[in-house]
């Protein structure tokens, strides 16, 4: 009898060992496969079992969570969804996350290790922390002014604070309501198909994800390169520039949109946006100096993040002299995002320094405790301070006497540069209207805002498209929103 008991006990022990080995095999060797299996909904159910943290603008949430009572219990909601979509992106149970909802997903969902009370706490308890909050740098008045300024026009606006790099506005039109994609049912699927099929691409963040030929707004960069290189000394000395200008090595003649450009001074050429003068200045400055200056402003940088990725703005360096002439007036292969051109204006306003742009001021726990802050931002020099001072003078002249008069604000100091960028086969496309600017209140010691506006309105009359007439009033409205007395400043 004892022998049979011993055999039974040994058999049970073997079964126990087999169970432990199989459990180890499942939990260690095949854990990732089971975790990734589409049939495993544990992680999704856990993820949506609690409200998601919020994204805040001026300390007020522009996101929320709705209890659906289903397995995937909490669904994302948005306040003023189309207005803030270029900032928040979407958080969808069906299609994942984009923009801030994506880059800050760990914190917002509660999965970030920094939210745990103790290291490895969640590994032992199998729990999830309450989602944290993301506080943005956006100025709500500037954001709304940009959005309402564009109205039904297709385009984008970016505004930054020159002294810090804080992004004050980031608008793209047409936009969409991210709430349409939040769930996982028929409504979300139909919205997804409709938005992706829309030829106007409302889910494209034109402020940071699309590049445009910057046209004459790039003349700020060309002027900085020419001044730093000593190609231009006296702003009021005639440049001996012909009108039209025959591109080097070709029979192609470059013309101007206005008269008075023949032999114009640099000041006159900047104020009236003379293509011939600046194309010739770019050629005289040379590819190497043009490249160095463009890259010091941020062109050709493939790793810009705010924290989500920004499309690289480009200045082609493999060009001949004719192509360099066109590149120097913002044509040929020169491309820029609105955010990049806002940084160009900010560098002029900031004494020649470029500060890295950022969108997240700080992140916090659900209870309000700080998780991280933006901290000090890297700074690089785009031009000599004396060059920046002279460019400020030139940009003020554009608003005071030239093509940017519609950007003028009573009681404020405003500098700007207009641009009308050709594109399409044989320049057949409706031109893009650009305006970049900076604004300083009458009692301010430094510029408080730099703005870039691009309007790509395919429905507009070609003759009515101009940076000064179409884009400058939008930039003025954004600057007014930031400069007006009592305007809220982003908090550090």
Short mmCIF file of C-alpha atoms in Angstrom, two decimals, residues 79-86 143 147 172 175-178:
data_model
loop_
_atom_site.label_atom_id
_atom_site.label_comp_id
_atom_site.label_asym_id
_atom_site.label_seq_id
_atom_site.Cartn_x
_atom_site.Cartn_y
_atom_site.Cartn_z
CA UNK A 79 -13.78 70.71 -26.62
CA UNK A 80 -13.47 72.93 -29.70
CA UNK A 81 -12.13 69.88 -31.53
CA UNK A 82 -11.44 71.46 -34.95
CA UNK A 83 -9.75 74.46 -33.34
CA UNK A 84 -7.22 72.40 -31.38
CA UNK A 85 -6.93 69.31 -33.63
CA UNK A 86 -3.49 70.43 -34.97
CA UNK A 143 -5.16 80.22 -31.58
CA UNK A 147 -8.42 79.92 -36.90
CA UNK A 172 -4.42 74.21 -39.89
CA UNK A 175 -9.65 70.91 -39.86
CA UNK A 176 -11.78 68.12 -38.38
CA UNK A 177 -13.33 67.05 -35.09
CA UNK A 178 -11.13 64.36 -33.45
#
